[in-house]
């Protein structure tokens, strides 16, 4: 059947590397929290007193950067862009962690 054929494709050695790469990238995206941050961008911006226009600006910025990166990936390569992007995401997440720790009261005291 078609389902069995598709499952057989997953175990073929020729398909293993692209499958692992694709699944790995999807896992990295989820582990960085980027989808979560973007889904809460409007409430976060309104909490700090910014209007919804900034949400639109963020969307436009993402579009422009995506177009630039699509062009740059052909000249620079995927691996260097992935490494730089992961480094920048790590720095951003650490910064958000520090800011969140400074702005919130402790959940419990000793």
Coordinates of C-alpha atoms in Angstrom, one line a residue:
X1 CA 0.0 0.0 0.0
X2 CA 1.0 3.7 -0.3
X3 CA 1.5 4.0 3.5
X4 CA 3.9 1.0 3.6
X5 CA 5.8 2.5 0.6
X6 CA 6.2 5.8 2.4
X7 CA 7.4 4.2 5.6
X8 CA 10.0 2.1 3.6
X9 CA 11.3 5.4 2.1
X10 CA 12.2 6.6 5.7
X11 CA 14.5 3.7 6.3
X12 CA 16.5 4.0 3.1
X13 CA 20.0 5.2 3.7
X14 CA 19.7 7.8 0.9
X15 CA 16.8 9.5 2.7
X16 CA 18.2 9.3 6.2
X17 CA 20.5 12.3 6.1
X18 CA 18.0 14.8 4.7
X19 CA 15.4 13.5 7.1
X20 CA 17.7 14.0 10.1
X21 CA 18.7 17.4 8.9
X22 CA 15.1 18.5 8.4
X23 CA 13.9 17.1 11.8
X24 CA 17.0 18.6 13.5
X25 CA 16.2 22.1 12.1
X26 CA 12.6 21.8 13.2
X27 CA 13.7 20.7 16.7
X28 CA 16.2 23.7 16.9
X29 CA 13.4 26.1 16.0
X30 CA 11.2 24.7 18.7
X31 CA 14.0 24.6 21.3
X32 CA 14.9 28.2 20.8
X33 CA 11.3 29.3 21.6
X34 CA 11.0 31.5 18.5
X35 CA 7.5 30.4 17.6
X36 CA 6.4 31.0 21.2
X37 CA 7.9 34.4 21.3
X38 CA 6.2 35.4 18.0
X39 CA 2.8 34.2 19.1
X40 CA 3.0 36.4 22.2
X41 CA 4.5 39.4 20.5
X42 CA 1.3 41.5 20.6
X43 CA 0.6 41.0 24.3
X44 CA 4.3 41.6 25.1
X45 CA 4.4 44.8 23.1
X46 CA 1.2 46.1 24.7
X47 CA 2.5 45.3 28.2
X48 CA 5.5 47.6 27.6
X49 CA 3.3 50.3 26.1
X50 CA 3.9 49.8 22.4
X51 CA 1.1 49.7 19.9
X52 CA 0.1 47.0 17.4
X53 CA 2.0 48.9 14.7
X54 CA 5.2 47.4 16.1
X55 CA 3.8 43.9 15.4
X56 CA 3.4 44.9 11.8
X57 CA 6.9 46.3 11.8
X58 CA 8.3 43.0 13.2
X59 CA 6.5 41.1 10.4
X60 CA 7.9 43.4 7.7
X61 CA 11.4 43.1 9.3
X62 CA 11.1 39.3 9.2
X63 CA 10.1 39.4 5.5
X64 CA 13.0 41.7 4.6
X65 CA 15.5 39.6 6.5
X66 CA 14.1 36.4 5.0
X67 CA 14.5 37.8 1.5
X68 CA 18.1 38.9 2.3
X69 CA 19.0 35.5 3.8
X70 CA 17.5 33.6 0.8
X71 CA 20.0 35.5 -1.4
X72 CA 22.9 35.2 1.1
X73 CA 22.5 31.4 1.6
X74 CA 23.5 30.9 -2.0
X75 CA 26.8 32.8 -1.6
X76 CA 27.7 32.1 2.0
X77 CA 26.3 28.6 2.5
X78 CA 23.8 27.1 4.9
X79 CA 26.2 26.0 7.7
X80 CA 27.8 29.4 8.4
X81 CA 24.4 31.0 8.5
X82 CA 23.0 28.3 10.8
X83 CA 25.9 28.7 13.2
X84 CA 25.7 32.5 13.3
X85 CA 21.9 32.3 13.7
X86 CA 22.1 29.9 16.5
X87 CA 24.7 32.0 18.3
X88 CA 22.6 35.1 17.9
X89 CA 19.5 33.2 19.2
X90 CA 21.5 32.0 22.2
X91 CA 22.6 35.5 23.0
X92 CA 19.0 36.8 22.6
X93 CA 17.5 34.0 24.8
X94 CA 20.1 34.7 27.5
X95 CA 19.3 38.4 27.3
X96 CA 15.6 37.7 27.7
X97 CA 16.3 35.4 30.6
X98 CA 18.3 38.1 32.4
X99 CA 15.6 40.7 31.7
X100 CA 12.8 38.4 32.9
X101 CA 14.7 37.5 36.1
X102 CA 15.2 41.2 36.8
X103 CA 11.6 42.3 36.2
X104 CA 9.8 39.5 38.1
X105 CA 9.5 38.9 41.8
X106 CA 10.7 35.5 43.0
X107 CA 8.0 32.8 42.8
X108 CA 9.0 31.5 46.2
X109 CA 11.4 32.5 49.0
X110 CA 13.7 30.4 51.1

